[in-house]
mmCIF file with all atom_site columns, C-alpha atoms and ligand atoms in Angstrom:
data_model
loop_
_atom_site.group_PDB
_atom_site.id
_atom_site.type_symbol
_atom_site.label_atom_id
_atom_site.label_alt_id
_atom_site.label_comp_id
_atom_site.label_asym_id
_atom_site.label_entity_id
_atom_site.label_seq_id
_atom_site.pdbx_PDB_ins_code
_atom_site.Cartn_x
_atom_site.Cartn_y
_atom_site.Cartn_z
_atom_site.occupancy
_atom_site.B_iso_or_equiv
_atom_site.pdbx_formal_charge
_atom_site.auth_seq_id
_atom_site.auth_comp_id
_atom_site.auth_asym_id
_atom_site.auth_atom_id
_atom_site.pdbx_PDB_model_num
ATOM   1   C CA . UNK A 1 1   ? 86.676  77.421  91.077  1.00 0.00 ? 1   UNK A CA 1
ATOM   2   C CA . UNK A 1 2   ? 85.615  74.800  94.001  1.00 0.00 ? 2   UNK A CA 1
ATOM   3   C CA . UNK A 1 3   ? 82.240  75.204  95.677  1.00 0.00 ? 3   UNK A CA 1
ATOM   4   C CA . UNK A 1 4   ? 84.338  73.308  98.715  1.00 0.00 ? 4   UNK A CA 1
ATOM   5   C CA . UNK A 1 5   ? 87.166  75.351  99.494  1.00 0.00 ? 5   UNK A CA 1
ATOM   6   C CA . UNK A 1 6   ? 84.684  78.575  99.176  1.00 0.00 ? 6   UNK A CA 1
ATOM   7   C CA . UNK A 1 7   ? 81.935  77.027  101.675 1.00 0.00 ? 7   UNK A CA 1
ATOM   8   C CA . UNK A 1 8   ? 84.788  75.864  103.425 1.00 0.00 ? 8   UNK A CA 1
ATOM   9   C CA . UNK A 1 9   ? 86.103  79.513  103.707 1.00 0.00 ? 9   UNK A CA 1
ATOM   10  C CA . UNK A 1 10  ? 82.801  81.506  103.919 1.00 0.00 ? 10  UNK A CA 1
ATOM   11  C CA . UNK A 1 11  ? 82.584  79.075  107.297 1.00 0.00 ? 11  UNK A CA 1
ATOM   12  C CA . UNK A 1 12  ? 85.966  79.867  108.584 1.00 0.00 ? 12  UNK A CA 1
ATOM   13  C CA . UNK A 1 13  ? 85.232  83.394  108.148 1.00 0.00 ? 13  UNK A CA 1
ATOM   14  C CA . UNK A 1 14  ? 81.870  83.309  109.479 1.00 0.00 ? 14  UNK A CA 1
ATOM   15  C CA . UNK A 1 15  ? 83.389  81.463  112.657 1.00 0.00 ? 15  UNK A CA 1
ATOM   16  C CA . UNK A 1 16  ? 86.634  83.039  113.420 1.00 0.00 ? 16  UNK A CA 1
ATOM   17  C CA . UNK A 1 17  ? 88.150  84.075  116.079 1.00 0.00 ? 17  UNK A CA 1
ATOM   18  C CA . UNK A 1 18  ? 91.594  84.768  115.360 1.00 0.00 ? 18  UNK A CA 1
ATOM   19  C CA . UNK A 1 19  ? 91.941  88.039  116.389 1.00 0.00 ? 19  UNK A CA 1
ATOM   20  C CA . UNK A 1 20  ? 89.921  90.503  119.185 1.00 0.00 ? 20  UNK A CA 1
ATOM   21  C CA . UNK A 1 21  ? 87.285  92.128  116.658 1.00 0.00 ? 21  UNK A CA 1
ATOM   22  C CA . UNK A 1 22  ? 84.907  89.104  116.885 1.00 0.00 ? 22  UNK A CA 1
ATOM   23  C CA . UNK A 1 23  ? 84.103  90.301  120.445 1.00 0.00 ? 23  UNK A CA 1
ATOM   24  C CA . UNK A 1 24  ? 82.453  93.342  118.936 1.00 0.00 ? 24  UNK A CA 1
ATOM   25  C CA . UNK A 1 25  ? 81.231  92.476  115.550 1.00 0.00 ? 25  UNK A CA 1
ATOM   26  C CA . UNK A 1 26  ? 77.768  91.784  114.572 1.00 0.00 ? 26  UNK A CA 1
ATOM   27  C CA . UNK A 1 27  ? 78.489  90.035  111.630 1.00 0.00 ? 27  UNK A CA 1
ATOM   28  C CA . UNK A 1 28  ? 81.549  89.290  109.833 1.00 0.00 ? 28  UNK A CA 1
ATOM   29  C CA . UNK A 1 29  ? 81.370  90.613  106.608 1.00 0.00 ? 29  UNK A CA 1
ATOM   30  C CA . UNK A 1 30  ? 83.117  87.582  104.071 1.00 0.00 ? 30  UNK A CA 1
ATOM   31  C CA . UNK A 1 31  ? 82.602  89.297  100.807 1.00 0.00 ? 31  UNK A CA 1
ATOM   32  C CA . UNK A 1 32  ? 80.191  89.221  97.612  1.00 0.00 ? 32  UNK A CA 1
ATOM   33  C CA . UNK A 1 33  ? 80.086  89.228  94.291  1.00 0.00 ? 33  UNK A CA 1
ATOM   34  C CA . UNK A 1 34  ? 80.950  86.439  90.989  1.00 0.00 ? 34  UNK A CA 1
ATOM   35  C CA . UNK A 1 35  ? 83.565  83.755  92.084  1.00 0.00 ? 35  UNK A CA 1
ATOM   36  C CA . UNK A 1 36  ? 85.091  84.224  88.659  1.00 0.00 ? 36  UNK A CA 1
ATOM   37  C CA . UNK A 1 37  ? 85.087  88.169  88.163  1.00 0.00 ? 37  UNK A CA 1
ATOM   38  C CA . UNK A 1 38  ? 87.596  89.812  85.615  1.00 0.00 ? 38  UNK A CA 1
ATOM   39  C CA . UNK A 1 39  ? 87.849  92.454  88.396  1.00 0.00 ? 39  UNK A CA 1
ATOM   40  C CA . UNK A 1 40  ? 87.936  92.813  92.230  1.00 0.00 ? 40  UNK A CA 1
ATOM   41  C CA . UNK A 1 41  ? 87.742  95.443  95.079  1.00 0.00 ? 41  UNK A CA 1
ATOM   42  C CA . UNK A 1 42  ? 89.798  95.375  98.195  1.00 0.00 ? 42  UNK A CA 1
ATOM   43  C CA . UNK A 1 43  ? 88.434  97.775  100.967 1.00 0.00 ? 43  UNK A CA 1
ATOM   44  C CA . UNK A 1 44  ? 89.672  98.757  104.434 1.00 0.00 ? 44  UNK A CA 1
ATOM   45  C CA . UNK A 1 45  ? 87.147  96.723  106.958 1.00 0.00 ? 45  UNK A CA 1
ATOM   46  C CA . UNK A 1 46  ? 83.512  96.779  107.580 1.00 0.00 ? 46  UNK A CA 1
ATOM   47  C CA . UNK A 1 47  ? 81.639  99.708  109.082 1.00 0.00 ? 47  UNK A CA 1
ATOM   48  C CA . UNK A 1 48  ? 78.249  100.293 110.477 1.00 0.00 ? 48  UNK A CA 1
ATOM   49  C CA . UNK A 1 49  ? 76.453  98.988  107.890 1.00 0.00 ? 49  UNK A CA 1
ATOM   50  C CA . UNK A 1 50  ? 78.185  96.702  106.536 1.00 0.00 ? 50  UNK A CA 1
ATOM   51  C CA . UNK A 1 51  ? 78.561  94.977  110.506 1.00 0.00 ? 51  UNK A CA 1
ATOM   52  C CA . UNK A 1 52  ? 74.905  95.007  110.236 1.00 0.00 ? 52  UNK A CA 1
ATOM   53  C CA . UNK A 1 53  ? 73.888  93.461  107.003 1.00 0.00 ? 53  UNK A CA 1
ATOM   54  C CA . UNK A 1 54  ? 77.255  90.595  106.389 1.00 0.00 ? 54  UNK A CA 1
ATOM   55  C CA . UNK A 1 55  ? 77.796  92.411  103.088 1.00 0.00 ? 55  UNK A CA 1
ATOM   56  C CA . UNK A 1 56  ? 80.455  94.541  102.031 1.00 0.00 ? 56  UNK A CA 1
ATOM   57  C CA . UNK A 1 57  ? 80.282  98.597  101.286 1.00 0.00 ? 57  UNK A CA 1
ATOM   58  C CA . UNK A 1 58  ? 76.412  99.016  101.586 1.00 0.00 ? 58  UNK A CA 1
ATOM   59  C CA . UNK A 1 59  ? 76.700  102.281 103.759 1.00 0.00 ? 59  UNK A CA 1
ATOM   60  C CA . UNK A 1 60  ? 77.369  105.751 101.708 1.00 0.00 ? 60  UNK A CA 1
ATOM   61  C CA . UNK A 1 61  ? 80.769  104.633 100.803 1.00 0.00 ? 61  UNK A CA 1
ATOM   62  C CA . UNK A 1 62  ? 79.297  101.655 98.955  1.00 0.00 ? 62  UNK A CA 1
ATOM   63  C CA . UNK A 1 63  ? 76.807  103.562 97.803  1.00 0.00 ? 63  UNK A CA 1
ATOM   64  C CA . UNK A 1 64  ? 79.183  106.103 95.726  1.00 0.00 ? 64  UNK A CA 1
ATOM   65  C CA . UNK A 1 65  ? 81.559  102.472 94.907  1.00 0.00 ? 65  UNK A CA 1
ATOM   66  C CA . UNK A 1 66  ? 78.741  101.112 93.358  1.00 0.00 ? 66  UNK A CA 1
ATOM   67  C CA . UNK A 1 67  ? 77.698  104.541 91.068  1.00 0.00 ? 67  UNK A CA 1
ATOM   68  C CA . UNK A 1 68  ? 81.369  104.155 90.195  1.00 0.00 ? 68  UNK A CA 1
ATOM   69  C CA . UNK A 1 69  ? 81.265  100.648 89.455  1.00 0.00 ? 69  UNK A CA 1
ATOM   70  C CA . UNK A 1 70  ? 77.790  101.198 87.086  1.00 0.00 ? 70  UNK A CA 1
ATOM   71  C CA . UNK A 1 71  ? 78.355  104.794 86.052  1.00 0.00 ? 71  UNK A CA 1
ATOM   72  C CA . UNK A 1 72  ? 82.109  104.626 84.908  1.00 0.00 ? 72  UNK A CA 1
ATOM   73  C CA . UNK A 1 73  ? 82.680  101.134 83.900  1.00 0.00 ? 73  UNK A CA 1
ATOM   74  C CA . UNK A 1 74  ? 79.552  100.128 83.028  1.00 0.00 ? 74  UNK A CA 1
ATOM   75  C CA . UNK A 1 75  ? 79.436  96.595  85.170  1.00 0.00 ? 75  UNK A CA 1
ATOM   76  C CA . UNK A 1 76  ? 76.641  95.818  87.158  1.00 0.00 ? 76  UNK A CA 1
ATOM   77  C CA . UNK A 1 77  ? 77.524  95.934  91.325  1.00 0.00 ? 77  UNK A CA 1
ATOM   78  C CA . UNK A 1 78  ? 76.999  91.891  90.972  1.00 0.00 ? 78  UNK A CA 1
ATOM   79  C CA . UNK A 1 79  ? 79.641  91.190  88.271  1.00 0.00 ? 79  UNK A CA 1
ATOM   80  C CA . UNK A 1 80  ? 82.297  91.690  90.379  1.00 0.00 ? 80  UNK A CA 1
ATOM   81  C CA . UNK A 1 81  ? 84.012  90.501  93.563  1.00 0.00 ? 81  UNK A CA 1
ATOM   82  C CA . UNK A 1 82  ? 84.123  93.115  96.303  1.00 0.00 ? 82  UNK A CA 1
ATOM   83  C CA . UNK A 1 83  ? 85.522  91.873  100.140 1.00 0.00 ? 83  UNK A CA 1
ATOM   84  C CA . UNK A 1 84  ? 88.049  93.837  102.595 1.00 0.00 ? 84  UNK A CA 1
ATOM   85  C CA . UNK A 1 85  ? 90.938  93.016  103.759 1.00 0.00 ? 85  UNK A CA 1
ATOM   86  C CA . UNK A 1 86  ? 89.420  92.584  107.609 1.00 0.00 ? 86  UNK A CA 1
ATOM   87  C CA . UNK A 1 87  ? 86.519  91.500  107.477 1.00 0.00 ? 87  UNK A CA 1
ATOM   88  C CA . UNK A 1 88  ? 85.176  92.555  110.910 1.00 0.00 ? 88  UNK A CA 1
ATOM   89  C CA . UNK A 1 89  ? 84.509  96.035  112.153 1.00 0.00 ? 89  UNK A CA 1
ATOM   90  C CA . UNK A 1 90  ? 86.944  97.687  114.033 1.00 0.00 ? 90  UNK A CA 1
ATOM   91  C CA . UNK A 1 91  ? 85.412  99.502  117.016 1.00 0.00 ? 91  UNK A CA 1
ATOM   92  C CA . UNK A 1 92  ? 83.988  102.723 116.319 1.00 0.00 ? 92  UNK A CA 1
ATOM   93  C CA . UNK A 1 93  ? 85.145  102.687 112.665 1.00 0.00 ? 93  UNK A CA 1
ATOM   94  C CA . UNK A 1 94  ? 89.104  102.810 113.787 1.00 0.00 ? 94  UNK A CA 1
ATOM   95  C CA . UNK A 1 95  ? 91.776  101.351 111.671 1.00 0.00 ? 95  UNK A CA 1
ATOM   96  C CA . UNK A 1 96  ? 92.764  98.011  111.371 1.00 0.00 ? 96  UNK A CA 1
ATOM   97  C CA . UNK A 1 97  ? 95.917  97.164  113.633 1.00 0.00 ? 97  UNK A CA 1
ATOM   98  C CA . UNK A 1 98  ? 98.806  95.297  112.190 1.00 0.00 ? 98  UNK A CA 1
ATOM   99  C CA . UNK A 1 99  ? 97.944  92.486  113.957 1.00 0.00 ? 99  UNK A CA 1
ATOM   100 C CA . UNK A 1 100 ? 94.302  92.483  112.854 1.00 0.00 ? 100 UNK A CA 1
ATOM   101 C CA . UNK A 1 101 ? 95.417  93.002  109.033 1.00 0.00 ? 101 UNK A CA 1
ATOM   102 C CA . UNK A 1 102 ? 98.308  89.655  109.845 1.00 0.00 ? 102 UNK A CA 1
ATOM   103 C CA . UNK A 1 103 ? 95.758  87.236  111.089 1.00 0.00 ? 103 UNK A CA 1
ATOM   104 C CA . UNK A 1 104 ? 92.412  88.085  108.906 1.00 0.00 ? 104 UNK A CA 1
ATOM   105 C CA . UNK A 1 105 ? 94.133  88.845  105.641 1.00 0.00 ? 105 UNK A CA 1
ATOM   106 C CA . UNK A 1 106 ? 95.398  85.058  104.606 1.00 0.00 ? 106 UNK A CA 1
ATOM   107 C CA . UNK A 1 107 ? 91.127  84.729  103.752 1.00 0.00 ? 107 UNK A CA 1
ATOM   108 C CA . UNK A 1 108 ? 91.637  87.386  101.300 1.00 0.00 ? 108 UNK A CA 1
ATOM   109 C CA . UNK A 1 109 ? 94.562  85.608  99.604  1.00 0.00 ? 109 UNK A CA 1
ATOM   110 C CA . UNK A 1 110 ? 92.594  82.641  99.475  1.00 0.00 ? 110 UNK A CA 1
ATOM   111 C CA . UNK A 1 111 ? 89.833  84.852  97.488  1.00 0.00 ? 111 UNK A CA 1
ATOM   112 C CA . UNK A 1 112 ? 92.302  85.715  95.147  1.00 0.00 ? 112 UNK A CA 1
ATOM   113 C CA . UNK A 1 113 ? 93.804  82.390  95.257  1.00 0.00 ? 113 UNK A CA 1
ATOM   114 C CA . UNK A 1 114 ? 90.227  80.972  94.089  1.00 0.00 ? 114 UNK A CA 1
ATOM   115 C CA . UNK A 1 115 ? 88.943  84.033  92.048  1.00 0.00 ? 115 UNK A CA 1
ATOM   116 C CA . UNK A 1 116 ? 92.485  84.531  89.947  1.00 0.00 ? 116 UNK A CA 1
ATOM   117 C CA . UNK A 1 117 ? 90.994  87.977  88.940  1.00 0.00 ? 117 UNK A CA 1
ATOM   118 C CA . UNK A 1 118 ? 92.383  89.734  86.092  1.00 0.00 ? 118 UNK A CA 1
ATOM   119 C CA . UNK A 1 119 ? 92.581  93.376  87.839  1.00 0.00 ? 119 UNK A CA 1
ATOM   120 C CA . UNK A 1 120 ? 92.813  94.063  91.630  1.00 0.00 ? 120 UNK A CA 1
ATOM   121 C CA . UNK A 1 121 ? 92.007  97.359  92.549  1.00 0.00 ? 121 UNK A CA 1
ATOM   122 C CA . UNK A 1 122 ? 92.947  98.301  96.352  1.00 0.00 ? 122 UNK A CA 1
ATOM   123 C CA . UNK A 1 123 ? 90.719  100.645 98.172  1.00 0.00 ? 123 UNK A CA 1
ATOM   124 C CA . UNK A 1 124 ? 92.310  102.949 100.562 1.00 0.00 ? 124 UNK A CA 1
ATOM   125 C CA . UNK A 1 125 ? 96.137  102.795 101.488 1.00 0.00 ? 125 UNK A CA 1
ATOM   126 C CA . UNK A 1 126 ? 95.704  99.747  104.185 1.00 0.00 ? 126 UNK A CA 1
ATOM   127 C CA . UNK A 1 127 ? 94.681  96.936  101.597 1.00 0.00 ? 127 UNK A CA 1
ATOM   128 C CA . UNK A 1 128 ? 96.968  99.365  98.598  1.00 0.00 ? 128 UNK A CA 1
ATOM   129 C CA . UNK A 1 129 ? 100.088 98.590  101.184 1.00 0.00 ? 129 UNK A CA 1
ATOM   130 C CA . UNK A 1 130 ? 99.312  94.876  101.566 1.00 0.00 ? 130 UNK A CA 1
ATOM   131 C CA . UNK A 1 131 ? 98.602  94.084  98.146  1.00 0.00 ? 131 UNK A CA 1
ATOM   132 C CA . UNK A 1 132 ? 101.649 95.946  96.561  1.00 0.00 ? 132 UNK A CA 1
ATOM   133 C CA . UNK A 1 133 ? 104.047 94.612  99.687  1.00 0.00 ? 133 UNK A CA 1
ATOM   134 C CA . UNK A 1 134 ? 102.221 91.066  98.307  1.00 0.00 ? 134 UNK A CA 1
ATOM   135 C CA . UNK A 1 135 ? 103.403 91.606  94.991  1.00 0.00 ? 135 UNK A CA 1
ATOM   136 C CA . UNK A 1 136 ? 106.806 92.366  95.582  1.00 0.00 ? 136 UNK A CA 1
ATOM   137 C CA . UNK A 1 137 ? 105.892 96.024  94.977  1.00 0.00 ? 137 UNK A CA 1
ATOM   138 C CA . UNK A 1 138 ? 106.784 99.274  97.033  1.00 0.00 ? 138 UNK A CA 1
ATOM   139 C CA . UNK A 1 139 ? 104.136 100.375 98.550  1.00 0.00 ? 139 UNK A CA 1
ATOM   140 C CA . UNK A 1 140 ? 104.736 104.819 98.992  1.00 0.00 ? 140 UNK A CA 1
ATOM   141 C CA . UNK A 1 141 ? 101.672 106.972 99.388  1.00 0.00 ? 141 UNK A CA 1
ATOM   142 C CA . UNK A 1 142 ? 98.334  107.312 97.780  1.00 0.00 ? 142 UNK A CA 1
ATOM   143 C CA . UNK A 1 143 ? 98.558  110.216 96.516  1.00 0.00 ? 143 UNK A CA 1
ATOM   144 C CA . UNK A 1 144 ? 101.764 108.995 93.997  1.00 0.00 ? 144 UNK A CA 1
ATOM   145 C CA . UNK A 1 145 ? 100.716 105.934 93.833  1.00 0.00 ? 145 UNK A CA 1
ATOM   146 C CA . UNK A 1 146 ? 96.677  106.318 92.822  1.00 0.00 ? 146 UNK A CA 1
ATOM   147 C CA . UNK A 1 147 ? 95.339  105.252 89.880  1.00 0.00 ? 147 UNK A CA 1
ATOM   148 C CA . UNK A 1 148 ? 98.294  103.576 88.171  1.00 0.00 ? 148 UNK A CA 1
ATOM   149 C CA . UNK A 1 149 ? 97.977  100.486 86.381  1.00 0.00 ? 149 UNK A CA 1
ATOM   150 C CA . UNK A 1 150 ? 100.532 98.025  87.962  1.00 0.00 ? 150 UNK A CA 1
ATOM   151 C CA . UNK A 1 151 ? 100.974 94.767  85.598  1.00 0.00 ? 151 UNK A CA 1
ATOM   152 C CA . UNK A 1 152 ? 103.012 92.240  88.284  1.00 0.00 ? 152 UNK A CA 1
ATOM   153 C CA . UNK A 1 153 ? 102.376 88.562  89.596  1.00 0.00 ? 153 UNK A CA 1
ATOM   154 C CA . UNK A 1 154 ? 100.244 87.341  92.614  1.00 0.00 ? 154 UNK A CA 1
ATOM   155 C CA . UNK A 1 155 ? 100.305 84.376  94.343  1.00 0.00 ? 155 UNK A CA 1
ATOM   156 C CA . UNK A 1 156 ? 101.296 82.931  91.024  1.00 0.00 ? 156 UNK A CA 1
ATOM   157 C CA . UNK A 1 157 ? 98.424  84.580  88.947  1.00 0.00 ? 157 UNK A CA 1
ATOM   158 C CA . UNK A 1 158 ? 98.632  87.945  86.465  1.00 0.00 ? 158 UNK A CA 1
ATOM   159 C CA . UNK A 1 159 ? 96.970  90.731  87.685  1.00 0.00 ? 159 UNK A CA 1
ATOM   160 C CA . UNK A 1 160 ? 96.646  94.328  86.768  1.00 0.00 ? 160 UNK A CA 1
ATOM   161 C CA . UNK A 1 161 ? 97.023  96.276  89.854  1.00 0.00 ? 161 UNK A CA 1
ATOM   162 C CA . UNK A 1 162 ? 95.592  99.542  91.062  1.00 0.00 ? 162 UNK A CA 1
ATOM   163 C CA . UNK A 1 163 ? 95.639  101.645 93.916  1.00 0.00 ? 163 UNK A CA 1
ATOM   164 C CA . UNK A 1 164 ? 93.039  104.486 94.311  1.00 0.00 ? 164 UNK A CA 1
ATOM   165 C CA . UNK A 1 165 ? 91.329  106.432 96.858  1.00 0.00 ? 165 UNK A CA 1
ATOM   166 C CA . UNK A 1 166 ? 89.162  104.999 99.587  1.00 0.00 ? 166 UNK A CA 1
ATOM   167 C CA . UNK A 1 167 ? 85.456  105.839 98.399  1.00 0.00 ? 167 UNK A CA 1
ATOM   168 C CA . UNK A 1 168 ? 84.973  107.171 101.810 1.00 0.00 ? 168 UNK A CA 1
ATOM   169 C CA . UNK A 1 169 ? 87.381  109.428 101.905 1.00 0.00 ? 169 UNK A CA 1
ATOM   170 C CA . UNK A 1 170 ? 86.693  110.974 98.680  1.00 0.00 ? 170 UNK A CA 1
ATOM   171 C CA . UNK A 1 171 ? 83.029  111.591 100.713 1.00 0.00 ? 171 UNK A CA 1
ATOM   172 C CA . UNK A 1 172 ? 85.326  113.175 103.797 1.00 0.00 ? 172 UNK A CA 1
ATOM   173 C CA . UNK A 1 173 ? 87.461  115.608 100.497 1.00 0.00 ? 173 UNK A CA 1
ATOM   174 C CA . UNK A 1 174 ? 85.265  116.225 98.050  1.00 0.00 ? 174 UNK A CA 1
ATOM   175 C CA . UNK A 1 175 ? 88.615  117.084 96.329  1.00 0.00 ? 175 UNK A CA 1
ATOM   176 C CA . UNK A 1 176 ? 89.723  113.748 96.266  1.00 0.00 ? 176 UNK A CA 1
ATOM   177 C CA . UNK A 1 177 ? 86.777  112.409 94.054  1.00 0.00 ? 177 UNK A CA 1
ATOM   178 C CA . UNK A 1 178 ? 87.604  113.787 90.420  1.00 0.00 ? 178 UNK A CA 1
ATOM   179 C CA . UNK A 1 179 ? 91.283  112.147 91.072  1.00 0.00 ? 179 UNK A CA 1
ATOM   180 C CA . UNK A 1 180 ? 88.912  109.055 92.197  1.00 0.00 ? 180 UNK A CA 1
ATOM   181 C CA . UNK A 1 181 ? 86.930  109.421 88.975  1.00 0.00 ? 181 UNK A CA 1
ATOM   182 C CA . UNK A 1 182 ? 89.525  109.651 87.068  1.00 0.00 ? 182 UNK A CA 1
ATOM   183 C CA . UNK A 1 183 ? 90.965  106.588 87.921  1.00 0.00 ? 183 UNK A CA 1
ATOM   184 C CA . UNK A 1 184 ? 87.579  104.201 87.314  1.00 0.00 ? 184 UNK A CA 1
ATOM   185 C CA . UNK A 1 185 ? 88.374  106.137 83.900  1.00 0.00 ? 185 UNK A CA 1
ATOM   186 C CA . UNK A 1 186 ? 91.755  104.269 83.669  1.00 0.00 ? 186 UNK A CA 1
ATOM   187 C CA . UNK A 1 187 ? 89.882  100.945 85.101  1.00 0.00 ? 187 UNK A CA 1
ATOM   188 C CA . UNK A 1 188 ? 87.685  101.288 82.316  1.00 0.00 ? 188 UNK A CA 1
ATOM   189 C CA . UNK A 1 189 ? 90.276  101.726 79.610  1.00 0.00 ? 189 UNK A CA 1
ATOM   190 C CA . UNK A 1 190 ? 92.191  98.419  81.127  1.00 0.00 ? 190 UNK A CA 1
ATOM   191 C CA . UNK A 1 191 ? 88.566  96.472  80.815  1.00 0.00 ? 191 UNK A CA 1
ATOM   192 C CA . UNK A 1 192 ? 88.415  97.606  77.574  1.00 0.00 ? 192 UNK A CA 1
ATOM   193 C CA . UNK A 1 193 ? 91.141  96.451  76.571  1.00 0.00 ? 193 UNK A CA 1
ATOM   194 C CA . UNK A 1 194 ? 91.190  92.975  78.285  1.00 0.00 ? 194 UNK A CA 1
ATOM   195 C CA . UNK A 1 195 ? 88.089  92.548  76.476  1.00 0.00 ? 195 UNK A CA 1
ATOM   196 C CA . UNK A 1 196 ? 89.588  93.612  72.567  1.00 0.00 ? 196 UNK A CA 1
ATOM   197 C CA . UNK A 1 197 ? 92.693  91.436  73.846  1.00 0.00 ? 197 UNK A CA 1
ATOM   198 C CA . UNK A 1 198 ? 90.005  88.387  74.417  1.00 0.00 ? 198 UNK A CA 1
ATOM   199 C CA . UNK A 1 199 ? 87.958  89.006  71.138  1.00 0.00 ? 199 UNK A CA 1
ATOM   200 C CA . UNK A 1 200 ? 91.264  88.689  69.719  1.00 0.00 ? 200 UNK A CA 1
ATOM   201 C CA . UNK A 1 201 ? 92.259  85.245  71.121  1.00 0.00 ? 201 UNK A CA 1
ATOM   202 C CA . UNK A 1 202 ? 88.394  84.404  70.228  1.00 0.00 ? 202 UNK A CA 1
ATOM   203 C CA . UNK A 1 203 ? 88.901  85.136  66.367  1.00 0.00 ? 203 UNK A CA 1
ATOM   204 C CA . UNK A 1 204 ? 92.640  83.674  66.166  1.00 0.00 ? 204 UNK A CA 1
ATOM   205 C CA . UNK A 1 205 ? 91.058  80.126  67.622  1.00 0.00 ? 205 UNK A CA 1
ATOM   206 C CA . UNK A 1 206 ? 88.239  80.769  65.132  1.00 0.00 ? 206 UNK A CA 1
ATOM   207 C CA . UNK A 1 207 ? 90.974  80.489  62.096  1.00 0.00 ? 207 UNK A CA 1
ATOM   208 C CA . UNK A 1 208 ? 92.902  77.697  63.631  1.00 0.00 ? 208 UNK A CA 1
HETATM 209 N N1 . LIG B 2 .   ? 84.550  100.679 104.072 1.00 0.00 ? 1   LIG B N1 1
HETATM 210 C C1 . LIG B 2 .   ? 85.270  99.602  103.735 1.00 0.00 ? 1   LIG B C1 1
HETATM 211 O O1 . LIG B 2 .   ? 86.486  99.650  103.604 1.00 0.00 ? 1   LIG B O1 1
HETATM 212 N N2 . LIG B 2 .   ? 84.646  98.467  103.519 1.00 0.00 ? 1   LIG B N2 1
HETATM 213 C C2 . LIG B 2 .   ? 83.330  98.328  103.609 1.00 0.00 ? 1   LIG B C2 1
HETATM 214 O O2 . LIG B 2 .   ? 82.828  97.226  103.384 1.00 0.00 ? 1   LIG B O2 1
HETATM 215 C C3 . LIG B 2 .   ? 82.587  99.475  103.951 1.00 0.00 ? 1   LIG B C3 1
HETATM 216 C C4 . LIG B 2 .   ? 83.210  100.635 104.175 1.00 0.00 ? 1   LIG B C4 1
#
């Protein structure tokens, strides 16, 4: 991990204008979170909130992320690395545009690039599409895709990849948020067993 190339970034972020949503934003919202977590979050783009404050998911969707985050897998909200894929607010909460997702999303590559997380987990079908298409993956629909454990290669690193439901959308269907439970339940297992997998390295070292 280089303290450069992330103050570097954070600036380049902070000051860019590569696309039309700087005219609106109040803040660009980088990311947060440990520059050397086991696990990350990929979101959609910054909303109210988040435009306000510079950090990402502190609205209500953040607000049931991080009860998932603490409830489920047992991780404090700072232990991890959560950003979006843009990382300015779209007017009026719309979707990113292709072009928007093309220009802002080689920061989040860097991210990854500097993190080298161990899981990725996409949030929502917009980052879910990107990262898989990344990968070499095929990227479907949410709903067959969601919540499986995808073991593949990024940008040179090995990642655990996993699609699931946008947190605010399981707020819009209340009927999507056992399916999102469910799969924190499958995060959890994976974390679990990264962390046997490491205690196992740990005592083989011990005897060598
Ligand atoms: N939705 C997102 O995708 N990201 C945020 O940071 C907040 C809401």
């Amino acid at each position: 991990m280089s303290d450069g190339e992330w103050d570097k970034l954070i600036e380049e972020i902070l000051n860019c204008r590569k696309c039309e949503l700087y005219k609106y934003r109040r803040n660009p919202v980088p990311g947060e979170g440990r520059r050397d977590a086991d696990i990350m979050f990929v979101g959609e783009a910054p909303g109210s909130r988040e435009d306000e404050t510079g950090k990402p998911f502190v609205g209500a969707a953040g607000k049931l992320l991080t009860e998932l985050i603490e409830g489920i897998l047992g991780l404090k909200r700072e232990e991890v690395y959560i950003t979006n894929i843009v990382k300015c607010r779209p007017p009026n909460n719309r979707d990113p545009k292709e072009e928007e997702i093309k220009r802002c999303s080689p920061y989040l590559v860097r991210q990854i690039k500097l993190i080298k997380p161990k899981i990725i987990v996409a949030l929502g079908r917009h980052s879910a599409k990107f990262l898989f298409e990344e990968a070499g993956l095929k990227w479907r629909n949410m709903s067959i895709m969601h919540g499986k454990i995808i073991e593949t290669i990024l940008y040179g690193i090995n990642v655990k990849l996993m699609a699931t439901y946008h947190p605010a959308a399981a707020l819009y269907y209340p009927k999507l948020r056992p399916k999102l439970e469910k799969d924190f339940n499958m995060l959890k297992k994976t974390l679990l067993s990264l962390d046997r997998s490491r205690e196992k390295r740990k005592t083989l070292f011990d005897y060598l």
